[in-house]
XYZ file of C-alpha atoms in Angstrom:
405
model
C 74.454 20.505 -7.356
C 74.399 17.223 -5.467
C 70.687 17.519 -4.787
C 69.578 18.224 -8.370
C 66.594 16.052 -9.284
C 65.732 15.285 -12.908
C 62.070 14.352 -13.049
C 60.929 11.437 -15.161
C 59.479 13.438 -18.039
C 62.666 15.512 -18.269
C 64.825 12.389 -18.020
C 62.986 10.776 -20.920
C 63.438 13.930 -22.993
C 67.192 13.957 -22.379
C 67.452 10.229 -22.987
C 65.505 10.272 -26.273
C 67.349 13.337 -27.520
C 70.728 11.717 -26.857
C 69.565 8.673 -28.800
C 68.349 10.815 -31.733
C 64.718 9.852 -31.187
C 63.305 13.305 -30.419
C 63.094 14.556 -33.979
C 60.926 13.361 -36.833
C 63.044 10.819 -38.777
C 63.593 12.817 -41.942
C 66.409 14.304 -44.019
C 69.328 12.926 -46.001
C 70.445 9.421 -45.028
C 73.580 8.952 -47.100
C 77.262 9.854 -46.895
C 78.241 12.397 -44.257
C 74.666 12.766 -43.002
C 74.457 9.053 -42.237
C 77.952 8.994 -40.758
C 76.934 11.855 -38.452
C 74.033 9.776 -37.125
C 76.331 6.841 -36.376
C 78.925 9.132 -34.807
C 76.346 10.714 -32.519
C 75.084 7.288 -31.482
C 78.660 6.046 -31.108
C 78.140 2.777 -32.969
C 75.419 0.651 -34.502
C 75.064 -2.993 -33.484
C 75.041 -5.593 -36.243
C 72.666 -8.536 -36.163
C 71.754 -11.182 -38.704
C 68.050 -11.712 -37.923
C 65.998 -10.363 -40.814
C 62.329 -10.850 -40.009
C 61.567 -7.321 -41.247
C 65.023 -5.785 -41.678
C 68.365 -6.397 -40.029
C 68.848 -4.611 -36.727
C 71.439 -2.117 -37.975
C 69.203 -1.119 -40.865
C 66.129 -0.606 -38.691
C 68.155 1.363 -36.123
C 69.195 3.819 -38.827
C 65.783 3.847 -40.514
C 64.187 4.799 -37.175
C 66.235 7.985 -37.233
C 66.286 8.651 -40.981
C 63.263 7.304 -42.841
C 64.993 7.771 -46.201
C 67.742 5.377 -45.128
C 68.414 2.326 -47.290
C 70.975 -0.439 -46.583
C 73.097 0.432 -49.615
C 74.094 3.715 -47.915
C 75.609 1.882 -44.945
C 77.400 -0.575 -47.214
C 78.934 2.336 -49.129
C 80.133 4.067 -45.962
C 81.598 0.850 -44.628
C 83.037 -0.956 -47.641
C 83.764 1.801 -50.173
C 84.395 5.007 -48.238
C 86.047 3.207 -45.289
C 84.378 5.685 -42.943
C 83.452 2.837 -40.581
C 85.211 -0.178 -39.136
C 83.786 -3.278 -37.541
C 84.723 -4.491 -34.088
C 83.106 -5.190 -30.737
C 81.439 -3.020 -28.162
C 78.998 -5.164 -26.174
C 78.533 -7.039 -29.454
C 79.676 -6.766 -33.074
C 79.123 -3.232 -34.370
C 80.083 -0.738 -37.056
C 81.943 2.220 -35.571
C 83.208 5.517 -37.031
C 86.758 5.081 -38.314
C 87.831 8.203 -36.422
C 87.424 6.160 -33.209
C 89.713 3.349 -34.394
C 92.686 4.395 -32.256
C 90.645 3.919 -29.106
C 90.157 0.219 -29.887
C 93.876 -0.423 -29.319
C 93.305 -1.217 -25.641
C 90.320 -3.409 -26.536
C 92.366 -5.369 -29.082
C 95.153 -5.963 -26.557
C 92.705 -7.059 -23.871
C 90.793 -9.266 -26.313
C 94.031 -10.983 -27.346
C 94.630 -12.087 -23.768
C 90.999 -12.909 -23.043
C 90.445 -14.940 -26.211
C 93.516 -17.117 -25.669
C 91.997 -18.235 -22.373
C 88.502 -18.487 -23.822
C 89.493 -20.527 -26.848
C 91.575 -22.838 -24.672
C 88.512 -23.529 -22.556
C 86.537 -24.234 -25.746
C 89.226 -26.768 -26.805
C 90.202 -24.937 -29.983
C 93.526 -26.761 -30.337
C 95.689 -25.896 -33.300
C 94.422 -22.443 -34.217
C 97.549 -20.579 -33.066
C 99.764 -22.633 -35.363
C 97.685 -21.376 -38.294
C 98.162 -17.625 -37.744
C 100.945 -17.229 -40.312
C 99.273 -19.594 -42.787
C 96.071 -17.550 -42.692
C 97.940 -14.245 -42.925
C 100.013 -15.470 -45.874
C 96.900 -16.686 -47.712
C 95.113 -13.349 -47.253
C 98.238 -11.432 -48.274
C 98.421 -13.433 -51.484
C 94.728 -13.767 -52.350
C 93.128 -10.653 -50.877
C 90.029 -10.483 -48.606
C 88.731 -13.908 -47.563
C 85.850 -15.309 -45.551
C 85.934 -18.251 -43.147
C 84.773 -20.567 -45.933
C 87.902 -19.713 -47.955
C 90.432 -20.842 -45.362
C 91.158 -24.247 -43.868
C 89.453 -26.080 -46.723
C 91.147 -29.337 -45.776
C 90.015 -29.060 -42.151
C 87.081 -30.920 -40.713
C 84.075 -28.620 -40.651
C 81.589 -28.712 -37.821
C 78.077 -27.383 -37.623
C 79.203 -23.837 -38.436
C 77.949 -22.427 -35.125
C 80.112 -20.343 -32.810
C 80.662 -23.428 -30.692
C 82.081 -25.515 -33.549
C 84.556 -23.427 -35.556
C 87.330 -25.143 -37.481
C 90.879 -24.039 -36.475
C 91.377 -21.606 -39.368
C 88.050 -19.887 -38.615
C 89.202 -19.526 -35.011
C 92.515 -18.086 -36.224
C 90.661 -15.566 -38.425
C 88.520 -14.363 -35.533
C 91.477 -14.109 -33.193
C 93.586 -12.183 -35.703
C 90.681 -9.803 -36.304
C 89.822 -9.226 -32.661
C 93.499 -8.708 -31.756
C 94.236 -6.374 -34.669
C 96.277 -8.128 -37.372
C 93.217 -8.382 -39.612
C 90.283 -6.071 -40.258
C 86.837 -6.861 -41.565
C 86.345 -5.241 -44.968
C 82.604 -5.909 -45.182
C 80.096 -8.720 -45.403
C 78.488 -10.811 -48.100
C 75.050 -11.736 -46.854
C 76.143 -11.744 -43.280
C 79.509 -13.495 -43.668
C 82.530 -11.389 -42.767
C 85.400 -10.824 -45.195
C 88.831 -10.283 -43.650
C 91.894 -8.476 -44.987
C 95.225 -7.313 -43.612
C 94.633 -4.315 -41.370
C 97.173 -2.160 -43.188
C 95.167 -2.577 -46.404
C 91.952 -1.408 -44.751
C 92.864 1.186 -42.116
C 94.832 4.370 -42.797
C 98.510 4.079 -41.721
C 98.298 6.827 -39.113
C 95.349 5.095 -37.426
C 96.825 1.601 -37.283
C 100.383 2.657 -36.398
C 101.018 1.378 -32.828
C 103.142 4.463 -32.187
C 100.005 6.595 -32.465
C 97.894 4.474 -30.124
C 96.612 6.275 -27.023
C 97.649 5.095 -23.592
C 95.246 3.051 -21.493
C 94.593 6.117 -19.336
C 93.736 8.185 -22.412
C 91.393 5.505 -23.736
C 89.648 5.079 -20.396
C 89.144 8.848 -20.218
C 87.818 8.915 -23.796
C 85.474 5.982 -23.204
C 83.971 7.419 -20.036
C 83.610 10.956 -21.377
C 82.009 9.911 -24.654
C 79.753 7.368 -22.966
C 78.364 9.908 -20.511
C 77.831 12.448 -23.279
C 75.798 9.895 -25.247
C 73.790 8.731 -22.252
C 73.052 12.138 -20.722
C 73.152 10.706 -17.199
C 74.429 7.374 -15.939
C 75.925 5.375 -13.099
C 79.561 4.315 -13.313
C 78.339 0.809 -14.213
C 76.297 2.152 -17.125
C 79.250 4.241 -18.274
C 81.456 1.140 -18.297
C 78.861 -0.855 -20.226
C 78.408 1.671 -23.038
C 81.531 0.833 -25.060
C 82.242 -2.308 -23.026
C 85.956 -1.429 -23.071
C 86.596 -0.334 -19.528
C 85.981 -2.245 -16.338
C 83.458 -1.149 -13.741
C 86.345 -0.366 -11.383
C 88.010 1.833 -14.028
C 84.747 3.682 -14.652
C 84.227 4.192 -10.914
C 87.701 5.665 -10.549
C 87.115 7.932 -13.559
C 83.881 9.215 -12.008
C 85.621 9.969 -8.729
C 88.360 11.924 -10.520
C 85.952 13.766 -12.840
C 83.753 14.650 -9.876
C 86.708 16.095 -7.956
C 87.658 18.175 -11.010
C 84.139 19.516 -11.429
C 83.712 17.823 -14.827
C 80.625 15.952 -13.671
C 78.104 16.234 -10.868
C 75.914 13.916 -8.862
C 72.171 14.061 -9.449
C 69.009 12.055 -8.836
C 66.977 10.778 -11.778
C 63.321 9.910 -11.279
C 62.064 6.621 -12.648
C 58.585 6.072 -14.019
C 57.475 4.728 -10.627
C 58.815 7.751 -8.733
C 61.969 6.143 -7.397
C 65.093 8.318 -7.439
C 68.325 6.785 -8.717
C 71.740 8.406 -8.078
C 73.480 9.196 -11.363
C 76.350 11.239 -12.745
C 75.806 13.987 -15.313
C 77.471 17.078 -16.722
C 77.145 20.175 -14.524
C 75.107 21.920 -17.236
C 72.357 19.282 -17.229
C 69.812 21.723 -15.698
C 70.256 23.924 -18.802
C 70.359 21.067 -21.295
C 68.531 22.107 -24.523
C 66.828 18.690 -24.636
C 64.722 19.663 -21.611
C 62.777 22.054 -23.841
C 62.346 19.633 -26.746
C 59.090 17.732 -26.887
C 59.710 14.455 -28.761
C 57.865 14.031 -32.031
C 54.482 12.317 -31.785
C 55.205 10.342 -34.925
C 54.832 6.689 -34.083
C 57.766 4.493 -35.040
C 58.824 0.870 -34.694
C 62.195 0.233 -33.064
C 64.650 -2.603 -33.423
C 64.955 -4.881 -30.383
C 68.667 -3.953 -30.543
C 68.067 -0.210 -30.678
C 70.625 1.744 -28.607
C 67.772 3.205 -26.556
C 66.730 -0.307 -25.493
C 70.083 -2.050 -25.200
C 70.149 -1.472 -21.445
C 66.884 -3.237 -20.588
C 66.943 -2.192 -16.926
C 67.419 1.469 -17.854
C 64.536 1.338 -20.348
C 62.288 -0.248 -17.754
C 63.286 2.294 -15.114
C 62.604 5.298 -17.362
C 59.659 4.043 -19.415
C 58.167 1.172 -17.447
C 58.864 -1.025 -20.467
C 59.795 -4.588 -19.504
C 61.336 -6.205 -22.564
C 63.389 -9.209 -23.522
C 64.165 -10.918 -26.797
C 62.579 -14.356 -26.890
C 64.464 -15.770 -29.879
C 66.102 -18.391 -27.678
C 63.033 -19.016 -25.514
C 61.107 -22.198 -26.429
C 57.877 -21.189 -28.163
C 55.518 -22.525 -25.439
C 57.338 -20.387 -22.872
C 57.314 -17.114 -24.818
C 55.316 -14.243 -23.388
C 55.017 -12.507 -26.753
C 56.839 -13.880 -29.801
C 60.057 -14.895 -31.522
C 61.135 -11.367 -32.504
C 58.912 -8.590 -31.213
C 59.415 -4.916 -32.057
C 58.836 -2.097 -29.514
C 56.654 0.825 -30.607
C 57.654 4.383 -29.652
C 55.281 7.351 -29.673
C 56.457 10.679 -28.317
C 58.215 9.953 -25.032
C 56.337 6.695 -24.400
C 56.790 3.097 -25.455
C 53.160 2.328 -26.253
C 53.229 -1.245 -27.496
C 55.006 -4.093 -29.201
C 54.350 -5.915 -32.448
C 55.164 -9.357 -33.818
C 55.512 -9.088 -37.587
C 57.479 -10.520 -40.494
C 58.200 -9.599 -44.095
C 57.300 -12.395 -46.507
C 59.202 -11.231 -49.553
C 58.034 -14.131 -51.711
C 54.471 -12.905 -51.094
C 55.392 -9.189 -51.221
C 53.799 -8.525 -47.823
C 54.656 -7.308 -44.336
C 52.423 -9.442 -42.133
C 51.399 -8.409 -38.602
C 50.847 -11.505 -36.517
C 50.139 -9.887 -33.130
C 49.987 -6.474 -31.480
C 50.086 -5.699 -27.774
C 49.407 -2.151 -26.523
C 51.118 -1.464 -23.201
C 49.037 -1.381 -20.045
C 47.141 1.886 -19.833
C 47.483 2.636 -23.565
C 44.255 2.938 -25.550
C 44.689 1.901 -29.165
C 42.546 4.669 -30.560
C 41.637 5.088 -34.209
C 44.227 7.865 -34.493
C 46.907 5.621 -33.010
C 45.876 2.717 -35.259
C 46.141 4.995 -38.300
C 49.561 6.219 -37.203
C 50.674 2.618 -36.765
C 49.498 1.667 -40.248
C 51.317 4.687 -41.665
C 54.530 3.509 -40.005
C 54.040 0.010 -41.396
C 53.663 1.447 -44.882
C 56.937 3.328 -44.413
C 58.578 0.117 -43.230
C 57.600 -1.756 -46.390
C 60.209 0.256 -48.279
C 62.948 -0.961 -45.936
C 61.596 -4.514 -45.825
C 61.464 -4.816 -49.605
C 57.725 -5.454 -49.922
C 54.796 -3.312 -51.004
C 51.818 -4.496 -48.947
C 50.758 -4.820 -45.305
C 48.470 -7.530 -43.964
C 47.086 -8.352 -40.521
C 46.459 -11.740 -38.927
C 42.917 -10.563 -38.260
C 40.935 -7.354 -38.539
C 40.952 -6.787 -34.784
C 44.642 -5.985 -34.959
C 43.899 -2.782 -36.814
C 42.314 -1.557 -33.609
C 44.817 -3.112 -31.238
C 42.627 -6.056 -30.378
C 43.639 -9.709 -29.850
């Protein structure tokens, strides 16, 4: 079905369904139910910014409104159903996927040696055994617990002391695992004390070919349709060349097909998809009209170009943009309604004042901020107060209630 065309409305339905944004965000949000959400998404990115809630918490809340951060902490630190490592960034990932990070750990070991050398991190390699011995004797430690006699820098990623660098290297390459976080500081322990023996046994590790196949298959299933570049970027394990080769092989075997996906402006983009895409159940599912606020790091928005192509939503995070040069604000949240991104909001939880304060609201071009939409937005803000740890909502000015300046 080389000539199959997925129109834009259908493409958005498939895309939102794959990202668990079609259904009303309700139901149990603890234990196995929460783990199932993370497994279907593949992973949840971690981020420290907490203007309303941390990114990982808002990502899960957007799909399960009864979600509270304690449930994720339990899954991760008590049940050991999740592990922390890297995809495109730091993330929590279902423990059942751990074996497929073997290739990533090996590649990171080589990459980081070169990277740290370029950053002039002299001395960290000589501290590997010292750090491992200290953790073996004392149990899980954070970067502040090691290298206490070393000169400390600013604490930023660019100024780690040698023992901190050793910790990160040993984690990324597999000797250590992160057992959880206090605040947002990682705690490290020996991998064999965190991960089940059968999962961390090198003898059970898949081959590179098996991992590449797993990465590409699971990425495409979670994206619905994608180019080989987008497939490679999903887990950020495989190279673009490896993903291209996988697509060629899968195409020859009939495991995938070529199709054309219509963007919001009518352009058709060549993509790969499963042969049963024309019968995909998501095509018949109309996304819920319930308005919800998304994290800037939501999986549906991580690929900014893809989001713009499908929804016409041009978005960037302006945290590192000097304030006079910002188009919107420091940390602006996209607003989803049905199959449209209808606006963005700049807001912050002031917990000392017990209020979620809306500083600015921008409806997207062509979106009328009707009374019904304003009411739906306020209802979502009230739901968000429970996650943000406040009880009230305030607006910079009354016009914002109606989507005004």
